[in-house]
PDB file of N, CA and C in Angstrom:
ATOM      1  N   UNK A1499     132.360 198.466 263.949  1.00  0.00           N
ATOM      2  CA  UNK A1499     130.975 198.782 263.687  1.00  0.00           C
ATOM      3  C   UNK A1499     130.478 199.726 264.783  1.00  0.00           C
ATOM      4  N   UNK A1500     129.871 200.924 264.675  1.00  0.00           N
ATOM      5  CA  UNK A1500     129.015 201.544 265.313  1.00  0.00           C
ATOM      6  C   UNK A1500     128.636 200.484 266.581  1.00  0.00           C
ATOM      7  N   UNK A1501     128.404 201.253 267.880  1.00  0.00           N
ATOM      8  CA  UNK A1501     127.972 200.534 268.808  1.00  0.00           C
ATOM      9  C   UNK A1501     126.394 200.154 268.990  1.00  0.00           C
ATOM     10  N   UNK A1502     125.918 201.946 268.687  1.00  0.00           N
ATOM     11  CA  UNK A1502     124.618 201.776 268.574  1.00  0.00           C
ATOM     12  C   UNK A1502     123.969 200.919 267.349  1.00  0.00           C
ATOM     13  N   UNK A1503     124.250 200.728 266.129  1.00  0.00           N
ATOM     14  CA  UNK A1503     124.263 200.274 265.025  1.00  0.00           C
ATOM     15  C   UNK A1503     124.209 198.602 265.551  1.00  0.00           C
ATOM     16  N   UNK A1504     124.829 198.143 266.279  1.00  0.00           N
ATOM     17  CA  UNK A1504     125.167 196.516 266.976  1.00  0.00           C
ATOM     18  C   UNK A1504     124.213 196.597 268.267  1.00  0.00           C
ATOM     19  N   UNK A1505     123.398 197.478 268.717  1.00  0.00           N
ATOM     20  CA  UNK A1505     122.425 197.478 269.799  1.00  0.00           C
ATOM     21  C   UNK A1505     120.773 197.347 268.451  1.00  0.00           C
ATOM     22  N   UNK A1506     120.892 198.171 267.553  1.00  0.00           N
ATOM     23  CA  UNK A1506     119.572 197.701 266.620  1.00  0.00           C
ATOM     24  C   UNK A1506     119.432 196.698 266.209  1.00  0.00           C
ATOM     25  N   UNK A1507     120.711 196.116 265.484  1.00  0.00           N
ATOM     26  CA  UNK A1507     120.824 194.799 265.375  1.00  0.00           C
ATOM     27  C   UNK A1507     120.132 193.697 265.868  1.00  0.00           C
ATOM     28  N   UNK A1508     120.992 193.773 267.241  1.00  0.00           N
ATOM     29  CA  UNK A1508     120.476 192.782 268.249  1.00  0.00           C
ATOM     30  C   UNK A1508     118.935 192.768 268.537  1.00  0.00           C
ATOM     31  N   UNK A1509     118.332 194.169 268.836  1.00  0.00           N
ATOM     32  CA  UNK A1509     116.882 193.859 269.026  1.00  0.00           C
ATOM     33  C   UNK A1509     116.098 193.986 267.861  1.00  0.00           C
ATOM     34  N   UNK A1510     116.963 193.790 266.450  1.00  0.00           N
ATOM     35  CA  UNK A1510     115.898 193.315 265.349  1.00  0.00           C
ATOM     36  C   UNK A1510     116.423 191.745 265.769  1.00  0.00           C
ATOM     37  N   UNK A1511     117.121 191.346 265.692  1.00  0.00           N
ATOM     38  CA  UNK A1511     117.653 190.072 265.806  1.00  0.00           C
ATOM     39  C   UNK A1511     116.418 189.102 266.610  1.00  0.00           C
ATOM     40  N   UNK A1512     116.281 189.834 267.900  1.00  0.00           N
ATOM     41  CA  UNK A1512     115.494 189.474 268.834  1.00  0.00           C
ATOM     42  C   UNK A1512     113.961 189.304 268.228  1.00  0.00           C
ATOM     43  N   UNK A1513     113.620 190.046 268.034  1.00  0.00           N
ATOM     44  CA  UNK A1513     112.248 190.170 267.121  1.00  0.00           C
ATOM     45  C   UNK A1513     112.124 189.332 265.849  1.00  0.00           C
ATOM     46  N   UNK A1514     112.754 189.146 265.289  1.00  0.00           N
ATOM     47  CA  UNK A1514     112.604 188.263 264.471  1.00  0.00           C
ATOM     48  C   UNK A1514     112.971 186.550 264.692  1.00  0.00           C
ATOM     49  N   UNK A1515     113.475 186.219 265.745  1.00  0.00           N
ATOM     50  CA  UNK A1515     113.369 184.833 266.393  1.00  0.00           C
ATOM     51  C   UNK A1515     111.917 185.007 267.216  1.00  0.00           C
ATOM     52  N   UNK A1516     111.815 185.888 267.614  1.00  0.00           N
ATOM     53  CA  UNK A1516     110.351 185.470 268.607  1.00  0.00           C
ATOM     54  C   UNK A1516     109.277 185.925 266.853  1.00  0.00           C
ATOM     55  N   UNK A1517     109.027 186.131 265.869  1.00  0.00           N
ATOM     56  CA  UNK A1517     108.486 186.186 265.206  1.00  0.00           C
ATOM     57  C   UNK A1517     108.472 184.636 264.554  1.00  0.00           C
ATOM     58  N   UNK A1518     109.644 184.140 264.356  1.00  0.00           N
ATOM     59  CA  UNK A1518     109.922 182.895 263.393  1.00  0.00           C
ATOM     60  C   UNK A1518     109.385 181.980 264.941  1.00  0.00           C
ATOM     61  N   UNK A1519     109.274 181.935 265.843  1.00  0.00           N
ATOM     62  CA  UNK A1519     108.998 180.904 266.791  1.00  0.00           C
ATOM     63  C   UNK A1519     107.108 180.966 267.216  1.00  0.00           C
ATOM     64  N   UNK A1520     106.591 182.370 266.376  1.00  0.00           N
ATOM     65  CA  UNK A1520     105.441 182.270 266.696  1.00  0.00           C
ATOM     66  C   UNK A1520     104.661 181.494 265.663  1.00  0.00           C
ATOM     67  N   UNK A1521     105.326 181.239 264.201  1.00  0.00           N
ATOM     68  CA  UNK A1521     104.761 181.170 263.337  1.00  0.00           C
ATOM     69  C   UNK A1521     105.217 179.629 262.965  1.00  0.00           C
ATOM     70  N   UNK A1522     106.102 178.872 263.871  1.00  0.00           N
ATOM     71  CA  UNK A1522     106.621 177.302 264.059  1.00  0.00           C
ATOM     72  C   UNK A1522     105.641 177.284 264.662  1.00  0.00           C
ATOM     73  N   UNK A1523     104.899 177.766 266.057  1.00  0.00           N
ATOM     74  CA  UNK A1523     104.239 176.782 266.869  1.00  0.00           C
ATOM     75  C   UNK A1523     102.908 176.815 266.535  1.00  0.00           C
ATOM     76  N   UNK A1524     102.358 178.093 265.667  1.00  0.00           N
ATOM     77  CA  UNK A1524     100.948 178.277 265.229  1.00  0.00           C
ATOM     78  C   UNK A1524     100.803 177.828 264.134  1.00  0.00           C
ATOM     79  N   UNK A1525     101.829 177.122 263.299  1.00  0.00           N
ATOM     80  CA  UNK A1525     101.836 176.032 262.396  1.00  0.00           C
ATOM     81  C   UNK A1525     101.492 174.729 263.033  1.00  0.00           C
ATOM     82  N   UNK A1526     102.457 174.676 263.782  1.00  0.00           N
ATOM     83  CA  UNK A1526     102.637 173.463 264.559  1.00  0.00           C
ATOM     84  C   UNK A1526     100.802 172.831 265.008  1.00  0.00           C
ATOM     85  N   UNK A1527     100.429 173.838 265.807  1.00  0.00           N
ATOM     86  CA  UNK A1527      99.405 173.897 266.407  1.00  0.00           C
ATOM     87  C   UNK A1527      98.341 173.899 265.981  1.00  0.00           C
ATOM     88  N   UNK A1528      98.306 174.541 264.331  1.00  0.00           N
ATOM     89  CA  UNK A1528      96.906 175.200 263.945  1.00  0.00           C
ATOM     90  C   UNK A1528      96.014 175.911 264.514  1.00  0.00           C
ATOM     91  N   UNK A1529      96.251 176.749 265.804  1.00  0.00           N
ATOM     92  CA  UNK A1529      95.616 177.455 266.294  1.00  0.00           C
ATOM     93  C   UNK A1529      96.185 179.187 266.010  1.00  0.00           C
ATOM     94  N   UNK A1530      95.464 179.561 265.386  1.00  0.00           N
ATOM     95  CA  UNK A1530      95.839 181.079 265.042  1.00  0.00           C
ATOM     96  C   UNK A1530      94.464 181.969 265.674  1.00  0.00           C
ATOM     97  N   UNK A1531      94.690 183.285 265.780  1.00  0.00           N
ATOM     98  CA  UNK A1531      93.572 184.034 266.420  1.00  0.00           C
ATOM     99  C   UNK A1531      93.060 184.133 265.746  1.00  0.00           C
ATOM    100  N   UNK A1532      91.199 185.172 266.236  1.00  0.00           N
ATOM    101  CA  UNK A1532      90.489 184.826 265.250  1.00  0.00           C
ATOM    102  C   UNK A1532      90.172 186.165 264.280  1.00  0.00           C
ATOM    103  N   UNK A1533      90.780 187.455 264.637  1.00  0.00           N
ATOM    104  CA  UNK A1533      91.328 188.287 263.751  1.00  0.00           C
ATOM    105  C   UNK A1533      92.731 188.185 263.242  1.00  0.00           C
ATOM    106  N   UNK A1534      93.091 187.409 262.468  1.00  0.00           N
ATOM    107  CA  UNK A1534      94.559 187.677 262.207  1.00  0.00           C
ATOM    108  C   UNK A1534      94.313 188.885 261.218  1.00  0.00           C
ATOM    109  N   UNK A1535      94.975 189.928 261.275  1.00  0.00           N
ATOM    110  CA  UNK A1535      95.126 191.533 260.693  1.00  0.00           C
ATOM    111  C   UNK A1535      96.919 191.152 259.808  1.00  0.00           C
ATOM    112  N   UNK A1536      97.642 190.406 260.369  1.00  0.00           N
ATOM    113  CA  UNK A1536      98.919 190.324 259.258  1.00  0.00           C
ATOM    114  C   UNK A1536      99.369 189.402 258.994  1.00  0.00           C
ATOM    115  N   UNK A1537      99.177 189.099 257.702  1.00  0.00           N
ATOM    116  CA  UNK A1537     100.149 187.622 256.718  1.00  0.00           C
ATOM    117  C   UNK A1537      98.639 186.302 257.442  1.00  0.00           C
ATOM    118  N   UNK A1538      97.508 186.650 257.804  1.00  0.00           N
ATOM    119  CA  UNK A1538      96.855 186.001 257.887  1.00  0.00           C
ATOM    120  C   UNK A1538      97.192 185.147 259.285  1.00  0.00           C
ATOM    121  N   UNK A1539      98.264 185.314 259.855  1.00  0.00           N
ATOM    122  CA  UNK A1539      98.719 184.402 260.958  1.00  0.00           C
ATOM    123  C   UNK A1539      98.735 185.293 262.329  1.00  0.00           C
ATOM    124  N   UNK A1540      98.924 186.586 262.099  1.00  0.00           N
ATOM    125  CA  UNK A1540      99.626 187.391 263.376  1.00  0.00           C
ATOM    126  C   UNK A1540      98.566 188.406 263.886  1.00  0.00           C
ATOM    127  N   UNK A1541      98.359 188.692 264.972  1.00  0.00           N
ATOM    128  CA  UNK A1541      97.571 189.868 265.478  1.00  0.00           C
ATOM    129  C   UNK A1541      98.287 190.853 265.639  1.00  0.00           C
ATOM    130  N   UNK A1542      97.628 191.883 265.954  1.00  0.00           N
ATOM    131  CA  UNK A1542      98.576 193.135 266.027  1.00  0.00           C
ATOM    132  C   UNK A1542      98.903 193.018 267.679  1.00  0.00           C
ATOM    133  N   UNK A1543      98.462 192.077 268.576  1.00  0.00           N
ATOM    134  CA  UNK A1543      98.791 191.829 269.720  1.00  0.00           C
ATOM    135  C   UNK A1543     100.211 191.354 269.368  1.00  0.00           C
ATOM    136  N   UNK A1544     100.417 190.401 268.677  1.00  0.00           N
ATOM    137  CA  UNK A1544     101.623 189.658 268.679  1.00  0.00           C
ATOM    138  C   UNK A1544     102.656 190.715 268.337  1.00  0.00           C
ATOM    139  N   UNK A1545     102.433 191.179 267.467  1.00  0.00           N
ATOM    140  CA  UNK A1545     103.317 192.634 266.699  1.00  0.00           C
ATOM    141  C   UNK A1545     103.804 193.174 268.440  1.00  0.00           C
ATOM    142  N   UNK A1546     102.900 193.765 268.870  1.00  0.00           N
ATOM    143  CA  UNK A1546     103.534 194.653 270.302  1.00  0.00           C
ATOM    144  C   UNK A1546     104.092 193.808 271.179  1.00  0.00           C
ATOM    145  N   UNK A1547     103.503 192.530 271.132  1.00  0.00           N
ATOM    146  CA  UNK A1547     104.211 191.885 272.482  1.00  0.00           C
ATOM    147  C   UNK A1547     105.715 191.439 271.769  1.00  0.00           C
ATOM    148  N   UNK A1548     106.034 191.115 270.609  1.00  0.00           N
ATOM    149  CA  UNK A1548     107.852 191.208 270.096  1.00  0.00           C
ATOM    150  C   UNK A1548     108.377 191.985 270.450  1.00  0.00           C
ATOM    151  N   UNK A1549     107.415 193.316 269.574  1.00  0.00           N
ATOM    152  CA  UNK A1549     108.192 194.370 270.141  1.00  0.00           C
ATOM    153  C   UNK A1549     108.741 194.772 271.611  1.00  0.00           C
ATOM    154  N   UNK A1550     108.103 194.891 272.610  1.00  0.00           N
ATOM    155  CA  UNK A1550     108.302 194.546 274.170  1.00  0.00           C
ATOM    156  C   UNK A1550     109.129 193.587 274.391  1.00  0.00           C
ATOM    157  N   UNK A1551     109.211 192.429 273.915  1.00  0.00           N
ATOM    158  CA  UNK A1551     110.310 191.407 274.029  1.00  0.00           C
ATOM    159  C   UNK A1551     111.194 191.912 273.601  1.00  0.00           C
ATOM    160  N   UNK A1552     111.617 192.493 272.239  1.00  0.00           N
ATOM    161  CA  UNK A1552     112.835 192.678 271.830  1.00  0.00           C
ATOM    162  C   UNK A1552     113.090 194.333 272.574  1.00  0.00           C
ATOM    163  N   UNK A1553     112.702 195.195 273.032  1.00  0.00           N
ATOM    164  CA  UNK A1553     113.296 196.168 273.942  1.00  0.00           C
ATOM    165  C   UNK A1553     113.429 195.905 275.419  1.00  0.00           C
ATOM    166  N   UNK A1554     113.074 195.267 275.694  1.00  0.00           N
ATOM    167  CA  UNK A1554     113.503 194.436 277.040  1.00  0.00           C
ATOM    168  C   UNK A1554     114.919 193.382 276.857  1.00  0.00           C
ATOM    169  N   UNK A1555     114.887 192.441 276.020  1.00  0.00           N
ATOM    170  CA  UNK A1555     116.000 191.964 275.981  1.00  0.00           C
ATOM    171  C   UNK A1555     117.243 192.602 275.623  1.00  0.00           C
ATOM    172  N   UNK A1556     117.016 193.155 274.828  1.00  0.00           N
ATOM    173  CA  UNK A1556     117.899 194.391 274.114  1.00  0.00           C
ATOM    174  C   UNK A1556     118.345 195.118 275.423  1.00  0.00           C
ATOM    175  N   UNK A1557     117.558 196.217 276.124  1.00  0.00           N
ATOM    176  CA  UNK A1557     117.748 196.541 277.461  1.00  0.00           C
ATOM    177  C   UNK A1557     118.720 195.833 278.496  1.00  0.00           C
ATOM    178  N   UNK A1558     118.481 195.006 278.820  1.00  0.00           N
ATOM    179  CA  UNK A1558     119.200 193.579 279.521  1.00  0.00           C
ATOM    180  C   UNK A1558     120.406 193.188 279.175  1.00  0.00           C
ATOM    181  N   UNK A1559     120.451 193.147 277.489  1.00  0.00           N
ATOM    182  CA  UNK A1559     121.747 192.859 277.077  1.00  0.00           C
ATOM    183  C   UNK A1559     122.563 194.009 276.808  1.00  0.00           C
ATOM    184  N   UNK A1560     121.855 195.386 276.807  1.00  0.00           N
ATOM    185  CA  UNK A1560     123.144 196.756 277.290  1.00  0.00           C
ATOM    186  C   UNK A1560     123.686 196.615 278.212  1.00  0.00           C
ATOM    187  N   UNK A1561     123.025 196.386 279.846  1.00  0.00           N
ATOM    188  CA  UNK A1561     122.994 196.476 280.548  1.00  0.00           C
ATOM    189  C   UNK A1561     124.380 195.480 281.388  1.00  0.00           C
ATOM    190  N   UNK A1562     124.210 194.676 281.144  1.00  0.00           N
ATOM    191  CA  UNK A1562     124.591 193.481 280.975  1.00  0.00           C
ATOM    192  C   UNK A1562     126.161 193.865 280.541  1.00  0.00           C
ATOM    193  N   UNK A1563     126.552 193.544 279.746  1.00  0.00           N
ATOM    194  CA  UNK A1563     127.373 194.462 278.817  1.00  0.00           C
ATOM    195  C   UNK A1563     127.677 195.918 278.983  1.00  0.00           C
ATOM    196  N   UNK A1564     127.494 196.433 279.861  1.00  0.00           N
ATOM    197  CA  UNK A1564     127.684 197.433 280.868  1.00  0.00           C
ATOM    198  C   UNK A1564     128.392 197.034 281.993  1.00  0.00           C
ATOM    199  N   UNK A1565     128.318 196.357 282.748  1.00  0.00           N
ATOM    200  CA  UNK A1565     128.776 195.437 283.978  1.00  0.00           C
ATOM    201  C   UNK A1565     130.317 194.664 283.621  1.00  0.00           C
ATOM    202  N   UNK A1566     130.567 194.531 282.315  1.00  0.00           N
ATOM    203  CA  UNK A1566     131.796 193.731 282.058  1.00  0.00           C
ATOM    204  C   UNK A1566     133.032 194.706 282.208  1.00  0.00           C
TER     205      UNK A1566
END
């Protein structure tokens, strides 16, 4: 497989566990913000801060994987 192709992967991968873990605990919780703008649950804060999570981890795990 493409290398770069297995680096998108991973930081969709990433983004979509911190997506599925926002939407367990704001279930969990019943506390959602008080504009939710997507699927009624998510702010567009949450949207950027995944995103930032998943290019940071992603980052880390090149990096990382660079060193071996």
């Amino acid at each position: 497989m493409n290398p770069k192709l297995k680096i998108v992967l991973y930081g969709v991968g990433v983004f979509a566990v911190y997506i599925i873990l926002v939407v367990i605990l704001r279930l969990i919780s019943g506390k959602y913000p008080e504009n939710p703008e997507i699927f009624g649950i998510f702010a567009t804060n949450d949207i950027w801060l995944g995103l930032i999570v998943a290019i940071v981890l992603t980052f880390s795990h090149v990096q990382r994987r660079k060193l071996k």
